[in-house]
Tab-separated table of C-alpha atoms and ligand atoms in Angstrom:
chain	number	residue	atom	x	y	z
A	17	MET	CA	-17.191	-32.006	9.454
A	18	GLY	CA	-16.845	-32.609	13.223
A	19	ASP	CA	-17.289	-30.257	16.200
A	20	ASN	CA	-15.616	-26.880	16.164
A	21	ALA	CA	-12.249	-26.478	17.910
A	22	LYS	CA	-12.418	-23.735	20.523
A	23	LEU	CA	-9.562	-21.383	21.285
A	24	ASP	CA	-9.324	-18.850	24.052
A	25	LEU	CA	-6.545	-16.348	23.379
A	26	GLY	CA	-6.162	-13.505	25.839
A	27	GLY	CA	-9.770	-13.971	27.011
A	28	LYS	CA	-11.078	-13.684	23.440
A	29	PRO	CA	-12.787	-16.941	22.371
A	30	SER	CA	-12.896	-18.083	18.738
A	31	GLU	CA	-13.961	-21.298	16.992
A	32	TYR	CA	-12.514	-23.210	14.056
A	33	PRO	CA	-14.137	-25.964	11.991
A	34	VAL	CA	-12.739	-29.489	12.385
A	35	VAL	CA	-12.680	-31.159	8.983
A	36	SER	CA	-12.502	-34.924	8.390
A	37	GLY	CA	-10.928	-36.627	5.384
A	38	THR	CA	-11.868	-40.129	4.214
A	39	ILE	CA	-9.231	-41.610	6.558
A	40	GLY	CA	-6.466	-40.168	8.719
A	41	PRO	CA	-6.396	-37.446	11.357
A	42	ASP	CA	-8.971	-34.641	11.287
A	43	VAL	CA	-7.657	-31.158	10.591
A	44	ILE	CA	-8.506	-27.901	12.318
A	45	ASP	CA	-9.237	-25.326	9.643
A	46	ILE	CA	-7.371	-22.287	10.950
A	47	ARG	CA	-7.579	-20.145	7.828
A	48	LYS	CA	-9.508	-17.469	9.756
A	49	LEU	CA	-7.230	-17.619	12.835
A	50	TYR	CA	-5.170	-14.534	12.023
A	51	ALA	CA	-8.220	-12.446	11.182
A	52	ALA	CA	-9.946	-13.564	14.396
A	53	THR	CA	-7.021	-13.351	16.821
A	54	GLY	CA	-4.080	-11.533	15.180
A	55	ALA	CA	-1.904	-14.565	15.976
A	56	PHE	CA	-0.153	-17.059	13.708
A	57	THR	CA	0.476	-20.741	14.346
A	58	PHE	CA	4.122	-21.789	14.701
A	59	ASP	CA	5.098	-25.129	13.177
A	60	PRO	CA	8.634	-25.267	11.743
A	61	GLY	CA	9.055	-28.486	9.780
A	62	PHE	CA	5.254	-28.733	9.383
A	63	THR	CA	4.983	-31.547	11.913
A	64	SER	CA	1.339	-30.713	12.666
A	65	THR	CA	0.306	-28.836	9.554
A	66	ALA	CA	-1.684	-30.069	6.559
A	67	ALA	CA	-0.789	-27.666	3.755
A	68	CYS	CA	-3.318	-28.915	1.204
A	69	GLU	CA	-6.206	-31.239	0.471
A	70	SER	CA	-5.166	-34.282	-1.607
A	71	ALA	CA	-6.772	-37.493	-2.887
A	72	ILE	CA	-3.619	-39.138	-4.257
A	73	THR	CA	-1.616	-40.856	-1.518
A	74	TYR	CA	-2.352	-41.806	2.068
A	75	ILE	CA	0.203	-42.746	4.734
A	76	ASP	CA	-0.484	-44.093	8.211
A	77	GLY	CA	2.944	-43.760	9.775
A	78	ASP	CA	2.044	-45.541	13.022
A	79	GLU	CA	0.723	-48.612	11.233
A	80	GLY	CA	3.253	-48.533	8.371
A	81	VAL	CA	0.581	-48.178	5.672
A	82	LEU	CA	1.034	-46.539	2.264
A	83	LEU	CA	-1.873	-46.346	-0.198
A	84	HIS	CA	-1.901	-44.879	-3.706
A	85	ARG	CA	-5.458	-43.924	-4.645
A	86	GLY	CA	-6.478	-46.497	-2.003
A	87	TYR	CA	-4.316	-49.387	-3.248
A	88	PRO	CA	-1.673	-50.753	-0.802
A	89	ILE	CA	1.917	-50.269	-1.989
A	90	ASP	CA	2.858	-53.929	-1.492
A	91	GLN	CA	0.043	-55.060	-3.820
A	92	LEU	CA	1.099	-52.518	-6.428
A	93	ALA	CA	4.782	-53.481	-6.112
A	94	GLU	CA	4.031	-57.193	-6.457
A	95	GLN	CA	1.294	-57.114	-9.111
A	96	SER	CA	1.371	-53.858	-11.058
A	97	SER	CA	3.839	-52.040	-13.310
A	98	PHE	CA	5.335	-48.564	-13.077
A	99	MET	CA	3.354	-47.398	-16.110
A	100	GLU	CA	0.112	-48.640	-14.546
A	101	VAL	CA	0.929	-46.993	-11.200
A	102	SER	CA	1.751	-43.783	-13.068
A	103	TYR	CA	-1.656	-43.845	-14.770
A	104	LEU	CA	-3.295	-44.547	-11.408
A	105	LEU	CA	-1.552	-41.636	-9.680
A	106	LEU	CA	-2.399	-39.226	-12.485
A	107	ASN	CA	-5.994	-40.312	-13.131
A	108	GLY	CA	-7.273	-41.728	-9.855
A	109	GLU	CA	-8.318	-45.163	-11.193
A	110	LEU	CA	-6.530	-48.234	-12.526
A	111	PRO	CA	-6.593	-48.209	-16.335
A	112	SER	CA	-8.367	-50.718	-18.587
A	113	LYS	CA	-6.018	-52.648	-20.877
A	114	ALA	CA	-6.803	-50.234	-23.740
A	115	GLU	CA	-6.240	-47.174	-21.522
A	116	LEU	CA	-2.924	-48.558	-20.285
A	117	ASP	CA	-1.741	-49.351	-23.820
A	118	LYS	CA	-2.670	-45.864	-24.982
A	119	PHE	CA	-0.946	-44.208	-22.016
A	120	SER	CA	2.224	-46.317	-22.369
A	121	ASN	CA	2.313	-45.575	-26.075
A	122	THR	CA	1.956	-41.829	-25.456
A	123	ILE	CA	4.781	-41.875	-22.920
A	124	THR	CA	6.990	-43.966	-25.216
A	125	ARG	CA	6.447	-41.479	-28.026
A	126	HIS	CA	7.631	-38.573	-25.893
A	127	THR	CA	10.921	-40.117	-24.731
A	128	MET	CA	13.189	-38.329	-27.198
A	129	VAL	CA	14.597	-34.978	-26.172
A	130	HIS	CA	15.226	-31.958	-28.374
A	131	GLU	CA	18.550	-32.529	-30.114
A	132	GLN	CA	19.874	-29.195	-28.844
A	133	LEU	CA	19.332	-30.343	-25.284
A	134	ALA	CA	22.171	-32.833	-25.814
A	135	GLN	CA	24.544	-29.889	-26.211
A	136	PHE	CA	23.466	-28.564	-22.837
A	137	PHE	CA	25.234	-31.526	-21.219
A	138	ARG	CA	28.590	-30.534	-22.664
A	139	GLY	CA	28.657	-27.488	-20.403
A	140	PHE	CA	28.982	-29.747	-17.355
A	141	ARG	CA	32.273	-31.167	-16.149
A	142	ARG	CA	32.487	-34.928	-16.660
A	143	ASP	CA	32.753	-35.422	-12.900
A	144	ALA	CA	29.646	-33.332	-12.136
A	145	HIS	CA	27.237	-35.037	-9.769
A	146	PRO	CA	24.396	-36.389	-11.935
A	147	MET	CA	21.860	-34.675	-9.637
A	148	ALA	CA	23.498	-31.327	-10.508
A	149	ILE	CA	23.007	-32.202	-14.165
A	150	MET	CA	19.388	-33.223	-13.509
A	151	CYS	CA	18.589	-29.900	-11.783
A	152	GLY	CA	20.024	-27.958	-14.708
A	153	VAL	CA	18.765	-29.998	-17.638
A	154	VAL	CA	15.233	-30.560	-16.340
A	155	GLY	CA	14.925	-26.835	-15.570
A	156	ALA	CA	16.162	-26.174	-19.111
A	157	LEU	CA	13.247	-28.139	-20.578
A	158	SER	CA	11.159	-24.981	-20.074
A	159	ALA	CA	13.380	-23.325	-22.670
A	160	PHE	CA	12.640	-26.056	-25.221
A	161	TYR	CA	8.918	-26.790	-24.873
A	162	HIS	CA	7.210	-23.392	-24.868
A	163	ASP	CA	4.018	-24.931	-26.190
A	164	SER	CA	3.341	-26.700	-22.876
A	165	THR	CA	4.094	-24.043	-20.276
A	166	ASP	CA	0.667	-22.368	-20.054
A	167	ILE	CA	-0.504	-23.826	-16.758
A	168	ASN	CA	-4.055	-22.526	-17.239
A	169	ASP	CA	-4.592	-24.697	-20.315
A	170	PRO	CA	-5.469	-28.301	-19.258
A	171	GLN	CA	-4.259	-29.676	-22.607
A	172	GLN	CA	-0.856	-28.015	-22.193
A	173	ARG	CA	-0.664	-29.323	-18.634
A	174	LEU	CA	-1.348	-32.842	-19.920
A	175	ILE	CA	1.346	-32.610	-22.586
A	176	ALA	CA	3.855	-31.176	-20.092
A	177	SER	CA	3.036	-34.052	-17.707
A	178	HIS	CA	3.616	-36.652	-20.421
A	179	ARG	CA	6.806	-34.948	-21.525
A	180	LEU	CA	8.209	-34.872	-18.018
A	181	ILE	CA	7.426	-38.524	-17.253
A	182	ALA	CA	8.750	-39.630	-20.652
A	183	LYS	CA	11.902	-37.498	-20.885
A	184	ILE	CA	13.220	-37.869	-17.352
A	185	PRO	CA	14.545	-41.429	-17.998
A	186	THR	CA	16.233	-40.208	-21.184
A	187	ILE	CA	17.862	-37.301	-19.340
A	188	ALA	CA	18.855	-39.522	-16.399
A	189	ALA	CA	20.440	-42.054	-18.769
A	190	MET	CA	22.241	-39.243	-20.608
A	191	ALA	CA	23.587	-37.928	-17.276
A	192	TYR	CA	25.051	-41.374	-16.594
A	193	GLN	CA	26.474	-41.916	-20.088
A	194	TYR	CA	28.003	-38.442	-19.968
A	195	SER	CA	29.697	-39.178	-16.637
A	196	VAL	CA	31.365	-42.314	-18.016
A	197	GLY	CA	32.348	-40.661	-21.289
A	198	ARG	CA	30.100	-42.712	-23.548
A	199	PRO	CA	27.795	-41.431	-26.308
A	200	PHE	CA	24.107	-40.941	-25.645
A	201	VAL	CA	21.830	-43.811	-26.671
A	202	PHE	CA	18.497	-42.980	-28.295
A	203	PRO	CA	15.295	-44.491	-26.904
A	204	LYS	CA	13.855	-47.588	-28.604
A	205	ASN	CA	10.090	-47.724	-28.875
A	206	ASP	CA	9.575	-51.487	-28.686
A	207	LEU	CA	10.927	-51.624	-25.128
A	208	SER	CA	9.049	-51.031	-21.876
A	209	TYR	CA	9.513	-47.743	-20.009
A	210	THR	CA	11.948	-49.404	-17.621
A	211	GLY	CA	13.664	-51.614	-20.216
A	212	ASN	CA	14.184	-48.560	-22.380
A	213	PHE	CA	15.767	-46.675	-19.493
A	214	LEU	CA	18.151	-49.560	-18.735
A	215	ARG	CA	19.203	-49.766	-22.368
A	216	MET	CA	19.721	-45.991	-22.693
A	217	THR	CA	21.819	-46.122	-19.506
A	218	PHE	CA	24.001	-49.169	-20.033
A	219	ALA	CA	24.149	-49.810	-23.795
A	220	ASN	CA	27.043	-48.796	-25.947
A	221	PRO	CA	26.488	-48.241	-29.653
A	222	ALA	CA	29.028	-50.900	-30.647
A	223	GLU	CA	26.892	-53.857	-29.638
A	224	GLU	CA	23.334	-55.029	-29.069
A	225	TYR	CA	21.982	-54.623	-25.545
A	226	GLU	CA	19.621	-57.282	-24.208
A	227	VAL	CA	17.402	-56.116	-21.360
A	228	ASP	CA	17.674	-58.682	-18.547
A	229	PRO	CA	14.085	-59.409	-17.389
A	230	ILE	CA	15.256	-59.906	-13.776
A	231	VAL	CA	16.890	-56.486	-13.728
A	232	GLU	CA	13.928	-54.901	-15.557
A	233	ASP	CA	11.516	-56.349	-13.025
A	234	ALA	CA	13.601	-55.225	-10.023
A	235	MET	CA	14.049	-51.733	-11.471
A	236	ASP	CA	10.324	-51.409	-12.213
A	237	LYS	CA	9.547	-52.418	-8.613
A	238	ILE	CA	11.952	-49.769	-7.294
A	239	PHE	CA	10.257	-47.178	-9.511
A	240	ILE	CA	6.819	-48.172	-8.178
A	241	LEU	CA	8.047	-47.916	-4.584
A	242	HIS	CA	9.350	-44.395	-5.159
A	243	ALA	CA	6.507	-43.065	-7.322
A	244	ASP	CA	4.780	-40.873	-4.736
A	245	HIS	CA	4.810	-40.238	-1.026
A	246	GLU	CA	2.215	-37.655	-0.059
A	247	GLN	CA	3.414	-34.171	0.992
A	248	ASN	CA	7.120	-34.896	1.579
A	249	ALA	CA	9.765	-32.139	1.290
A	250	SER	CA	10.317	-32.367	-2.481
A	251	THR	CA	6.611	-32.694	-3.298
A	252	SER	CA	5.843	-29.712	-1.085
A	253	THR	CA	8.638	-27.866	-2.897
A	254	VAL	CA	7.028	-28.655	-6.258
A	255	ARG	CA	3.657	-27.469	-4.939
A	256	LEU	CA	5.117	-24.293	-3.453
A	257	ALA	CA	7.035	-23.484	-6.641
A	258	GLY	CA	3.917	-24.254	-8.688
A	259	SER	CA	1.690	-22.128	-6.453
A	260	SER	CA	3.245	-18.979	-7.914
A	261	GLY	CA	2.291	-20.096	-11.418
A	262	ALA	CA	5.793	-21.228	-12.403
A	263	ASN	CA	5.902	-23.607	-15.373
A	264	PRO	CA	5.903	-27.369	-14.679
A	265	PHE	CA	9.474	-27.988	-15.869
A	266	ALA	CA	10.800	-25.336	-13.480
A	267	CYS	CA	8.686	-26.794	-10.642
A	268	ILE	CA	10.012	-30.325	-11.166
A	269	ALA	CA	13.584	-28.962	-11.274
A	270	ALA	CA	12.865	-27.382	-7.864
A	271	GLY	CA	11.635	-30.767	-6.607
A	272	ILE	CA	14.829	-32.427	-7.844
A	273	ALA	CA	16.938	-29.856	-5.975
A	274	CYS	CA	15.069	-30.553	-2.752
A	275	LEU	CA	15.240	-34.317	-3.208
A	276	TRP	CA	19.028	-34.163	-3.471
A	277	GLY	CA	19.544	-33.489	0.251
A	278	PRO	CA	20.882	-36.337	2.437
A	279	ALA	CA	17.876	-36.126	4.775
A	280	HIS	CA	15.593	-36.900	1.815
A	281	GLY	CA	16.411	-38.581	-1.518
A	282	GLY	CA	20.153	-38.340	-1.021
A	283	ALA	CA	19.866	-40.843	1.831
A	284	ASN	CA	19.961	-43.869	-0.501
A	285	GLU	CA	23.425	-42.888	-1.690
A	286	ALA	CA	24.493	-42.128	1.876
A	287	ALA	CA	23.046	-45.433	3.166
A	288	LEU	CA	25.071	-47.606	0.797
A	289	ASN	CA	28.214	-45.537	1.381
A	290	MET	CA	27.676	-46.049	5.112
A	291	LEU	CA	27.174	-49.817	4.732
A	292	ARG	CA	30.356	-50.033	2.646
A	293	GLU	CA	32.232	-47.985	5.221
A	294	ILE	CA	31.057	-50.331	7.976
A	295	GLY	CA	32.336	-53.128	5.747
A	296	THR	CA	31.992	-56.115	8.058
A	297	PRO	CA	29.401	-56.966	10.728
A	298	ASP	CA	32.011	-56.783	13.534
A	299	ARG	CA	32.248	-52.987	13.036
A	300	ILE	CA	28.493	-52.459	13.511
A	301	PRO	CA	28.656	-51.723	17.274
A	302	GLU	CA	31.093	-48.862	16.596
A	303	PHE	CA	28.639	-47.231	14.156
A	304	ILE	CA	25.632	-47.862	16.389
A	305	ALA	CA	27.511	-46.127	19.203
A	306	ARG	CA	28.274	-43.171	16.923
A	307	ALA	CA	24.612	-42.889	15.858
A	308	LYS	CA	23.582	-42.741	19.519
A	309	ASN	CA	26.221	-40.193	20.504
A	310	LYS	CA	24.632	-36.713	20.745
A	311	ASP	CA	28.015	-35.057	20.109
A	312	ASP	CA	28.532	-36.926	16.844
A	313	PRO	CA	26.516	-35.680	13.839
A	314	PHE	CA	26.563	-39.213	12.349
A	315	ARG	CA	23.136	-40.784	11.798
A	316	LEU	CA	22.295	-44.285	10.720
A	317	MET	CA	21.408	-43.563	7.115
A	318	GLY	CA	18.337	-45.398	5.840
A	319	PHE	CA	16.897	-45.393	9.350
A	320	GLY	CA	14.128	-43.199	10.727
A	321	HIS	CA	11.377	-41.296	9.020
A	322	ARG	CA	9.357	-38.195	9.743
A	323	VAL	CA	6.056	-40.019	9.228
A	324	TYR	CA	6.724	-43.759	9.695
A	325	LYS	CA	7.057	-44.665	13.337
A	326	ASN	CA	6.868	-48.313	12.284
A	327	PHE	CA	8.380	-50.288	9.400
A	328	ASP	CA	8.340	-48.308	6.168
A	329	PRO	CA	6.190	-50.673	4.028
A	330	ARG	CA	8.473	-49.969	1.066
A	331	ALA	CA	11.495	-51.188	3.060
A	332	LYS	CA	9.688	-54.485	3.695
A	333	VAL	CA	9.178	-55.042	-0.051
A	334	LEU	CA	12.768	-54.068	-0.808
A	335	SER	CA	14.271	-56.203	1.946
A	336	LYS	CA	12.730	-59.289	0.297
A	337	ALA	CA	13.535	-58.062	-3.212
A	338	ALA	CA	17.212	-57.521	-2.304
A	339	THR	CA	17.698	-61.213	-1.514
A	340	ASP	CA	15.659	-62.310	-4.577
A	341	VAL	CA	17.524	-60.068	-7.004
A	342	LEU	CA	20.990	-60.932	-5.715
A	343	ASN	CA	20.157	-64.661	-5.813
A	344	LYS	CA	18.715	-64.438	-9.306
A	345	LEU	CA	21.689	-62.448	-10.567
A	346	GLY	CA	24.028	-64.899	-8.826
A	347	LYS	CA	25.673	-62.042	-6.922
A	348	ASN	CA	26.862	-62.203	-3.362
A	349	ASP	CA	27.329	-58.767	-1.826
A	350	PRO	CA	28.690	-58.711	1.752
A	351	VAL	CA	26.959	-55.330	2.116
A	352	LEU	CA	23.616	-57.159	2.241
A	353	ASP	CA	24.845	-59.271	5.189
A	354	THR	CA	26.027	-56.103	6.930
A	355	ALA	CA	22.647	-54.458	6.276
A	356	ARG	CA	20.682	-57.406	7.669
A	357	GLU	CA	22.844	-57.622	10.776
A	358	LEU	CA	22.715	-53.855	11.338
A	359	GLU	CA	18.924	-53.917	11.038
A	360	GLN	CA	18.649	-56.740	13.598
A	361	ILE	CA	20.969	-55.018	16.083
A	362	ALA	CA	19.281	-51.615	15.707
A	363	LEU	CA	15.773	-53.058	16.040
A	364	LYS	CA	16.715	-54.494	19.455
A	365	ASP	CA	18.606	-51.437	20.697
A	366	PRO	CA	16.549	-49.315	23.159
A	367	TYR	CA	17.740	-46.060	21.511
A	368	PHE	CA	16.173	-47.003	18.167
A	369	VAL	CA	13.200	-48.807	19.744
A	370	ASP	CA	12.281	-45.851	21.987
A	371	LYS	CA	12.606	-43.327	19.165
A	372	LYS	CA	10.697	-45.661	16.800
A	373	LEU	CA	13.486	-45.645	14.229
A	374	TYR	CA	12.963	-48.370	11.620
A	375	PRO	CA	14.597	-49.022	8.241
A	376	ASN	CA	13.200	-46.734	5.542
A	377	VAL	CA	12.972	-47.201	1.768
A	378	ASP	CA	16.604	-46.211	1.318
A	379	PHE	CA	18.074	-48.918	3.509
A	380	TYR	CA	17.864	-51.789	0.998
A	381	SER	CA	17.355	-50.011	-2.323
A	382	GLY	CA	21.082	-49.240	-2.663
A	383	VAL	CA	22.052	-52.902	-2.389
A	384	ILE	CA	19.758	-53.729	-5.330
A	385	LEU	CA	20.803	-50.732	-7.408
A	386	SER	CA	24.451	-51.551	-6.862
A	387	ALA	CA	23.842	-55.180	-7.952
A	388	ILE	CA	22.201	-53.846	-11.125
A	389	GLY	CA	25.356	-51.853	-11.825
A	390	PHE	CA	24.545	-48.264	-10.827
A	391	PRO	CA	27.226	-46.190	-9.085
A	392	THR	CA	26.019	-44.648	-5.821
A	393	ASN	CA	25.844	-41.116	-7.255
A	394	MET	CA	23.059	-42.309	-9.602
A	395	PHE	CA	20.803	-43.566	-6.794
A	396	THR	CA	19.122	-40.234	-6.105
A	397	VAL	CA	18.695	-39.697	-9.843
A	398	LEU	CA	16.696	-42.943	-9.995
A	399	PHE	CA	14.584	-41.719	-7.102
A	400	ALA	CA	13.948	-38.435	-8.956
A	401	LEU	CA	13.046	-40.344	-12.108
A	402	ALA	CA	10.414	-42.402	-10.289
A	403	ARG	CA	9.120	-39.529	-8.158
A	404	THR	CA	8.538	-37.318	-11.185
A	405	VAL	CA	5.139	-38.940	-11.751
A	406	GLY	CA	4.160	-38.232	-8.130
A	407	TRP	CA	5.324	-34.624	-8.410
A	408	VAL	CA	3.432	-34.205	-11.667
A	409	ALA	CA	0.234	-35.745	-10.233
A	410	GLN	CA	0.439	-33.505	-7.142
A	411	TRP	CA	1.198	-30.431	-9.234
A	412	ASN	CA	-1.813	-31.115	-11.471
A	413	GLU	CA	-4.030	-31.665	-8.458
A	414	MET	CA	-2.886	-28.356	-6.989
A	415	ILE	CA	-3.408	-26.363	-10.186
A	416	SER	CA	-6.941	-27.796	-10.567
A	417	ASP	CA	-7.833	-27.067	-6.924
A	418	PRO	CA	-10.197	-24.059	-6.696
A	419	GLN	CA	-8.862	-23.345	-3.178
A	420	GLN	CA	-5.299	-23.024	-4.494
A	421	LYS	CA	-3.432	-19.844	-3.497
A	422	ILE	CA	0.205	-18.870	-3.658
A	423	GLY	CA	1.991	-20.569	-0.758
A	424	ARG	CA	3.171	-17.885	1.632
A	425	PRO	CA	4.094	-19.017	5.173
A	426	ARG	CA	4.457	-16.423	7.920
A	427	GLN	CA	7.094	-16.278	10.665
A	428	LEU	CA	7.840	-15.646	14.293
A	429	TYR	CA	10.110	-12.617	14.017
A	430	THR	CA	12.981	-12.580	16.537
A	431	GLY	CA	15.278	-9.972	14.944
A	432	ALA	CA	15.993	-6.359	15.901
A	433	THR	CA	13.035	-4.055	16.404
A	434	LYS	CA	12.856	-0.722	14.550
A	435	ARG	CA	15.999	1.390	14.980
A	436	ASP	CA	17.483	4.405	13.221
A	437	TYR	CA	20.229	4.165	10.645
A	438	VAL	CA	23.641	5.419	11.854
A	439	PRO	CA	26.071	6.780	9.207
A	440	VAL	CA	29.281	4.760	8.918
A	441	ASP	CA	31.529	7.500	10.401
A	442	LYS	CA	29.349	7.594	13.537
A	443	ARG	CA	29.456	3.812	14.254
B	21	LIG	N1	20.189	-42.314	13.425
B	21	LIG	C1	20.316	-41.925	14.711
B	21	LIG	N2	19.425	-41.153	15.356
B	21	LIG	C2	18.342	-40.748	14.668
B	21	LIG	C3	18.136	-41.100	13.326
B	21	LIG	C4	19.114	-41.917	12.714
B	21	LIG	N3	18.968	-42.293	11.435
B	21	LIG	N4	16.980	-40.548	12.884
B	21	LIG	C5	16.475	-39.845	13.909
B	21	LIG	N5	17.294	-39.976	14.997
B	21	LIG	C6	17.049	-39.414	16.316
B	21	LIG	C7	17.365	-37.930	16.359
B	21	LIG	O1	18.694	-37.673	16.769
B	21	LIG	C8	16.360	-37.423	17.357
B	21	LIG	O2	16.854	-37.698	18.644
B	21	LIG	P1	16.475	-36.716	19.881
B	21	LIG	O3	14.983	-36.770	20.012
B	21	LIG	O4	17.210	-37.323	21.045
B	21	LIG	O5	16.979	-35.355	19.495
B	21	LIG	C9	15.134	-38.309	17.126
B	21	LIG	O6	15.655	-39.534	16.567
B	21	LIG	C10	14.106	-37.713	16.174
B	21	LIG	O7	14.781	-37.338	14.976
B	21	LIG	P2	14.432	-36.027	14.133
B	21	LIG	O8	15.578	-35.721	13.238
B	21	LIG	O9	13.948	-34.950	15.053
B	21	LIG	O10	13.201	-36.554	13.292
B	21	LIG	P3	12.750	-36.017	11.903
B	21	LIG	O11	11.377	-36.512	11.723
B	21	LIG	O12	12.980	-34.559	11.775
B	21	LIG	O13	13.787	-36.736	10.909
B	21	LIG	C11	14.764	-38.057	9.264
B	21	LIG	C12	13.489	-37.757	10.048
B	21	LIG	C13	15.346	-36.780	8.655
B	21	LIG	C14	14.424	-39.010	8.114
B	21	LIG	C15	15.800	-38.702	10.203
B	21	LIG	O14	15.278	-39.896	10.743
B	21	LIG	C16	17.147	-38.983	9.522
B	21	LIG	O15	17.983	-38.073	9.419
B	21	LIG	N6	17.374	-40.246	9.058
B	21	LIG	C17	18.577	-40.587	8.324
B	21	LIG	C18	18.466	-40.109	6.900
B	21	LIG	C19	17.500	-40.922	6.080
B	21	LIG	O16	17.549	-42.151	6.072
B	21	LIG	N7	16.632	-40.221	5.355
B	21	LIG	C20	15.692	-40.865	4.434
B	21	LIG	C21	14.284	-40.532	4.772
B	21	LIG	S1	13.202	-41.407	3.758
B	21	LIG	C22	13.162	-40.534	2.309
B	21	LIG	O17	13.377	-39.391	2.197
B	21	LIG	C23	12.825	-41.331	1.168
C-alpha cells in the first residue's frame, strides 16, 4: 500500500488508497469515490481501469513482456506443452510429472461429447461460420451437463473446467468436419491433446490418420501462445457474464462471441486475408497508404495492440516458428514473404513508429495455420480453443474471490432530461 491519492472536487477533498501489486502499475482504489463525492470516473474502453485483482497473467506492454504465473511466454512456448501450461494457469504452479499425467489423463477422458450434441450441429447450414457454431454449441453444453453448473460447489466448478477444456477441441473439430461435409471423428485416448484435435479435425473414417509430429508441435506452440492474456475483451466478457452467477458453459460461450470480432480474435483471419489480398510485395505501399489514410477504415490487420506498445512477445515466437514450420513441411508460401516485407516497411514508417504499432500475435499465426491446412474461417476457432483454459482459469479465480460482486458499470448520461409524454395525436 503506497500513499493515498488526494482529490479535490468542488472544494471538497477526499483521499483514496493507492494499492501496489507484485509488479506493474499501482492502482488507485476508488471504490468509495461515488459515496464520497457523488461523481463517477469515466473510462470508455477501460484504458486506465483495473477491473479485478488477478494472479494469473502479467503483461508489460511497453517492454513486450508476457508472464503466466511468472513464467515468460517464450520459455513456455519453447520448453513446455499446452497441457502443462493449462495446469499452470489453473493451479498456479508447474505440475510434477505425476500431477501432469493425472491432469492430462483427466482431460483426455472428458473429450467425448454427449451423443445428442452431435444432432445440434445438423441445425446449422453447412456454410455457417464455424465461430457461429462454436457460440451455439458451447452455450448448449449447459443443457447437457446439469451436474456441473452449480458455481458455488468447487467440485462442480472443477468438473465444468475439465469438461470445457476437454470438449472444446472435439466441438471445434466437429465444426470443421461439418463444414466440409465429412462425418465426425471420435477422440482417441492414446493421442496427445493436440494430436487428438488434429486427428479429429483432418481424419476421415476410411483410412488411418498419422499425426505429423512437426504439425503437432507447431499447433501445440500456437495453443500455448493463445492460452491466456490477462483482462482482454473476451476474458472480461467471461468475467462479467460470470459475475451474475451464470453457469460456466454460458460464460465461455459469451467469451467466444466477444472473441469473434475483427478487433480481437477475428484479426487472425482478417490478417491472412489481407496478406493474400496484397498478394505480392510490390503492392505493399498501396496498403500502407490506405492504413495511414484517416478517411479509409482499412487497418493493417495483425498490427497494433491496446497493451503492447512494443513487439508482442508472442509475435516474435511465431515469426521464427513460421519459417521453421514452412521449411520443415517443405512448403513455400509467398504470403510469408509478403508478411516479412510488410513488417519491415511498417516498422520503418513514421506513422507506425510514432503510434508504436508493432506486429501482434495474429500477424504470423495465419501463415502457420494455413500451412497446416486450416481454412481462414477456422483460425478464430483455434484461438477460442486455446483461450478456453485462460477463460476458465480467470472465471474460477473470480468466483473464488471474496471481493467478487456483479459487474455493473455506470455511465455518463447525455440523453434527454425528464419530459412529459405527449399523446400521438398531439405530436
Ligand atoms: N493500422 C493502422 N492504424 C492503426 C492500427 C492499424 N492496425 N492500429 C491502430 N492504428 C492507429 C489508429 O488509427 C489510431 O490513430 P489516431 O491516434 O490517429 O486516431 C491509433 O493507431 C491508436 O489506435 P486505437 O484504435 O485508438 O488503439 P486501440 O488500443 O483502441 O486499438 C487495436 C488496438 C484494436 C488492436 C488496433 O490496433 C487494431 O484495430 N489493430 C488491427 C486489428 C488487430 O490486429 N487486432 C488484433 C489484436 S491482438 C488480439 O486480439 C489477439
